[in-house]
Amino acid sequence: LAVMGLMSIWAFVGGKFPQTLNGGPVTPIASNTAPIPESSQTIRDTTLEVGANESASLAAPQGTPVLFASNEHLDLVDGGIRRTILEYPRTLEIGWAPDGNHFFVNNEEGSNITELNVYDRKGKLHEDLNEKALNANSHLKDLAKRSSHIYISAKKWIDAGTLEVEVSGHSDEAPVEEFDVRLRVTLEGMVTKL
């Protein structure tokens, strides 16, 4: 009965705990946030694309944690704790590394930009691989500076510490130049052309 009373008070004050996890709010799954629907798409594959109005989840290879995308929010659910990783306006593509220690997020922020972010299994943002990919080639870096359409996205995990990354887009100024380059990018920031 005492536990039920505390849960009622907790729900009344908004269902949020005052502590944080890696700088983000921590809420238990039983809070007033939306539960993970049984009918939502749960995939045991390695990657998943989710639109802004869709709901889906992607479990790490070990089964936990689980990435849950719904209502333009990407959450990481682990051990009864749900943490919002990011908000997204359009489409996400997410993918777990084979060892489950990292995941990538291709965030289509607009019709002219897609950014790649990599997080560890606790949801902490890893090194900025966008800059590493662009700085790997002076011509690509120059194109990116004068392009209003640039898409940087992970295509797949090559191994637990290496991604195949595509950098594509086009410039808007004459002469218009399109580009599409595939790179091998390690989590340590080493970049080689594929």
PDB file of N, CA and C in Angstrom, residues 46-87:
ATOM      1  N   THR A  46      19.988  -5.440 -37.878  1.00  0.00           N
ATOM      2  CA  THR A  46      21.026  -4.513 -37.442  1.00  0.00           C
ATOM      3  C   THR A  46      20.684  -3.057 -37.697  1.00  0.00           C
ATOM      4  N   THR A  47      19.830  -2.761 -38.673  1.00  0.00           N
ATOM      5  CA  THR A  47      19.463  -1.375 -38.948  1.00  0.00           C
ATOM      6  C   THR A  47      17.959  -1.261 -39.142  1.00  0.00           C
ATOM      7  N   LEU A  48      17.486  -0.029 -38.982  1.00  0.00           N
ATOM      8  CA  LEU A  48      16.054   0.230 -39.091  1.00  0.00           C
ATOM      9  C   LEU A  48      15.858   1.679 -39.500  1.00  0.00           C
ATOM     10  N   GLU A  49      14.938   1.919 -40.444  1.00  0.00           N
ATOM     11  CA  GLU A  49      14.564   3.280 -40.823  1.00  0.00           C
ATOM     12  C   GLU A  49      13.188   3.585 -40.239  1.00  0.00           C
ATOM     13  N   VAL A  50      13.055   4.780 -39.651  1.00  0.00           N
ATOM     14  CA  VAL A  50      11.816   5.162 -38.988  1.00  0.00           C
ATOM     15  C   VAL A  50      11.433   6.572 -39.422  1.00  0.00           C
ATOM     16  N   GLY A  51      10.211   6.731 -39.908  1.00  0.00           N
ATOM     17  CA  GLY A  51       9.693   8.043 -40.266  1.00  0.00           C
ATOM     18  C   GLY A  51       9.201   8.788 -39.040  1.00  0.00           C
ATOM     19  N   ALA A  52       8.957  10.072 -39.194  1.00  0.00           N
ATOM     20  CA  ALA A  52       8.555  10.921 -38.069  1.00  0.00           C
ATOM     21  C   ALA A  52       7.244  10.476 -37.430  1.00  0.00           C
ATOM     22  N   ASN A  53       6.340   9.894 -38.184  1.00  0.00           N
ATOM     23  CA  ASN A  53       5.039   9.497 -37.643  1.00  0.00           C
ATOM     24  C   ASN A  53       4.934   7.993 -37.422  1.00  0.00           C
ATOM     25  N   GLU A  54       6.060   7.306 -37.387  1.00  0.00           N
ATOM     26  CA  GLU A  54       6.078   5.862 -37.185  1.00  0.00           C
ATOM     27  C   GLU A  54       6.642   5.536 -35.813  1.00  0.00           C
ATOM     28  N   SER A  55       6.384   4.312 -35.362  1.00  0.00           N
ATOM     29  CA  SER A  55       6.959   3.816 -34.115  1.00  0.00           C
ATOM     30  C   SER A  55       7.648   2.493 -34.405  1.00  0.00           C
ATOM     31  N   ALA A  56       8.854   2.335 -33.894  1.00  0.00           N
ATOM     32  CA  ALA A  56       9.584   1.085 -34.061  1.00  0.00           C
ATOM     33  C   ALA A  56      10.670   1.012 -33.005  1.00  0.00           C
ATOM     34  N   SER A  57      11.132  -0.204 -32.747  1.00  0.00           N
ATOM     35  CA  SER A  57      12.227  -0.373 -31.803  1.00  0.00           C
ATOM     36  C   SER A  57      13.265  -1.303 -32.394  1.00  0.00           C
ATOM     37  N   LEU A  58      14.496  -1.131 -31.948  1.00  0.00           N
ATOM     38  CA  LEU A  58      15.616  -1.930 -32.429  1.00  0.00           C
ATOM     39  C   LEU A  58      16.464  -2.321 -31.231  1.00  0.00           C
ATOM     40  N   ALA A  59      16.478  -3.605 -30.932  1.00  0.00           N
ATOM     41  CA  ALA A  59      17.243  -4.103 -29.789  1.00  0.00           C
ATOM     42  C   ALA A  59      18.700  -4.298 -30.180  1.00  0.00           C
ATOM     43  N   ALA A  60      19.585  -4.096 -29.205  1.00  0.00           N
ATOM     44  CA  ALA A  60      21.001  -4.406 -29.396  1.00  0.00           C
ATOM     45  C   ALA A  60      21.122  -5.913 -29.636  1.00  0.00           C
ATOM     46  N   PRO A  61      22.217  -6.356 -30.235  1.00  0.00           N
ATOM     47  CA  PRO A  61      22.376  -7.788 -30.494  1.00  0.00           C
ATOM     48  C   PRO A  61      22.200  -8.670 -29.253  1.00  0.00           C
ATOM     49  N   GLN A  62      22.536  -8.156 -28.069  1.00  0.00           N
ATOM     50  CA  GLN A  62      22.388  -8.919 -26.827  1.00  0.00           C
ATOM     51  C   GLN A  62      20.958  -8.880 -26.291  1.00  0.00           C
ATOM     52  N   GLY A  63      20.084  -8.109 -26.927  1.00  0.00           N
ATOM     53  CA  GLY A  63      18.703  -7.984 -26.470  1.00  0.00           C
ATOM     54  C   GLY A  63      18.415  -6.683 -25.749  1.00  0.00           C
ATOM     55  N   THR A  64      19.396  -6.144 -25.048  1.00  0.00           N
ATOM     56  CA  THR A  64      19.263  -4.839 -24.392  1.00  0.00           C
ATOM     57  C   THR A  64      20.583  -4.091 -24.544  1.00  0.00           C
ATOM     58  N   PRO A  65      20.540  -2.785 -24.546  1.00  0.00           N
ATOM     59  CA  PRO A  65      19.373  -1.914 -24.488  1.00  0.00           C
ATOM     60  C   PRO A  65      18.590  -1.941 -25.800  1.00  0.00           C
ATOM     61  N   VAL A  66      17.467  -1.230 -25.789  1.00  0.00           N
ATOM     62  CA  VAL A  66      16.595  -1.140 -26.956  1.00  0.00           C
ATOM     63  C   VAL A  66      16.461   0.328 -27.346  1.00  0.00           C
ATOM     64  N   LEU A  67      16.603   0.609 -28.645  1.00  0.00           N
ATOM     65  CA  LEU A  67      16.319   1.936 -29.170  1.00  0.00           C
ATOM     66  C   LEU A  67      14.850   1.955 -29.559  1.00  0.00           C
ATOM     67  N   PHE A  68      14.144   2.991 -29.122  1.00  0.00           N
ATOM     68  CA  PHE A  68      12.719   3.101 -29.399  1.00  0.00           C
ATOM     69  C   PHE A  68      12.454   4.465 -30.022  1.00  0.00           C
ATOM     70  N   ALA A  69      11.957   4.462 -31.260  1.00  0.00           N
ATOM     71  CA  ALA A  69      11.658   5.701 -31.977  1.00  0.00           C
ATOM     72  C   ALA A  69      10.154   5.851 -32.100  1.00  0.00           C
ATOM     73  N   SER A  70       9.646   6.992 -31.627  1.00  0.00           N
ATOM     74  CA  SER A  70       8.209   7.256 -31.703  1.00  0.00           C
ATOM     75  C   SER A  70       7.961   8.741 -31.479  1.00  0.00           C
ATOM     76  N   ASN A  71       6.994   9.274 -32.196  1.00  0.00           N
ATOM     77  CA  ASN A  71       6.590  10.675 -32.020  1.00  0.00           C
ATOM     78  C   ASN A  71       7.773  11.632 -32.089  1.00  0.00           C
ATOM     79  N   GLU A  72       8.653  11.399 -33.051  1.00  0.00           N
ATOM     80  CA  GLU A  72       9.809  12.257 -33.310  1.00  0.00           C
ATOM     81  C   GLU A  72      10.805  12.299 -32.162  1.00  0.00           C
ATOM     82  N   HIS A  73      10.833  11.240 -31.335  1.00  0.00           N
ATOM     83  CA  HIS A  73      11.815  11.103 -30.249  1.00  0.00           C
ATOM     84  C   HIS A  73      12.497   9.754 -30.360  1.00  0.00           C
ATOM     85  N   LEU A  74      13.811   9.748 -30.207  1.00  0.00           N
ATOM     86  CA  LEU A  74      14.561   8.493 -30.129  1.00  0.00           C
ATOM     87  C   LEU A  74      14.968   8.310 -28.678  1.00  0.00           C
ATOM     88  N   ASP A  75      14.508   7.215 -28.086  1.00  0.00           N
ATOM     89  CA  ASP A  75      14.799   6.900 -26.692  1.00  0.00           C
ATOM     90  C   ASP A  75      15.653   5.648 -26.608  1.00  0.00           C
ATOM     91  N   LEU A  76      16.450   5.588 -25.561  1.00  0.00           N
ATOM     92  CA  LEU A  76      17.229   4.398 -25.224  1.00  0.00           C
ATOM     93  C   LEU A  76      16.608   3.820 -23.962  1.00  0.00           C
ATOM     94  N   VAL A  77      16.196   2.567 -24.031  1.00  0.00           N
ATOM     95  CA  VAL A  77      15.544   1.914 -22.902  1.00  0.00           C
ATOM     96  C   VAL A  77      16.461   0.805 -22.414  1.00  0.00           C
ATOM     97  N   ASP A  78      16.840   0.878 -21.126  1.00  0.00           N
ATOM     98  CA  ASP A  78      17.758  -0.108 -20.567  1.00  0.00           C
ATOM     99  C   ASP A  78      17.486  -0.268 -19.070  1.00  0.00           C
ATOM    100  N   GLY A  79      17.264  -1.503 -18.651  1.00  0.00           N
ATOM    101  CA  GLY A  79      17.077  -1.781 -17.231  1.00  0.00           C
ATOM    102  C   GLY A  79      15.948  -1.006 -16.588  1.00  0.00           C
ATOM    103  N   GLY A  80      14.844  -0.805 -17.297  1.00  0.00           N
ATOM    104  CA  GLY A  80      13.716  -0.083 -16.730  1.00  0.00           C
ATOM    105  C   GLY A  80      13.843   1.425 -16.790  1.00  0.00           C
ATOM    106  N   ILE A  81      14.906   1.928 -17.397  1.00  0.00           N
ATOM    107  CA  ILE A  81      15.114   3.376 -17.507  1.00  0.00           C
ATOM    108  C   ILE A  81      15.027   3.759 -18.979  1.00  0.00           C
ATOM    109  N   ARG A  82      14.288   4.839 -19.231  1.00  0.00           N
ATOM    110  CA  ARG A  82      14.094   5.333 -20.590  1.00  0.00           C
ATOM    111  C   ARG A  82      14.693   6.737 -20.672  1.00  0.00           C
ATOM    112  N   ARG A  83      15.584   6.934 -21.624  1.00  0.00           N
ATOM    113  CA  ARG A  83      16.267   8.221 -21.772  1.00  0.00           C
ATOM    114  C   ARG A  83      16.126   8.708 -23.203  1.00  0.00           C
ATOM    115  N   THR A  84      15.696   9.937 -23.384  1.00  0.00           N
ATOM    116  CA  THR A  84      15.600  10.508 -24.720  1.00  0.00           C
ATOM    117  C   THR A  84      16.999  10.863 -25.213  1.00  0.00           C
ATOM    118  N   ILE A  85      17.342  10.339 -26.377  1.00  0.00           N
ATOM    119  CA  ILE A  85      18.650  10.590 -27.000  1.00  0.00           C
ATOM    120  C   ILE A  85      18.579  11.842 -27.868  1.00  0.00           C
ATOM    121  N   LEU A  86      17.527  11.934 -28.692  1.00  0.00           N
ATOM    122  CA  LEU A  86      17.374  13.108 -29.545  1.00  0.00           C
ATOM    123  C   LEU A  86      15.951  13.205 -30.058  1.00  0.00           C
ATOM    124  N   GLU A  87      15.622  14.386 -30.532  1.00  0.00           N
ATOM    125  CA  GLU A  87      14.365  14.618 -31.236  1.00  0.00           C
ATOM    126  C   GLU A  87      14.705  14.716 -32.713  1.00  0.00           C
TER     127      GLU A  87
END
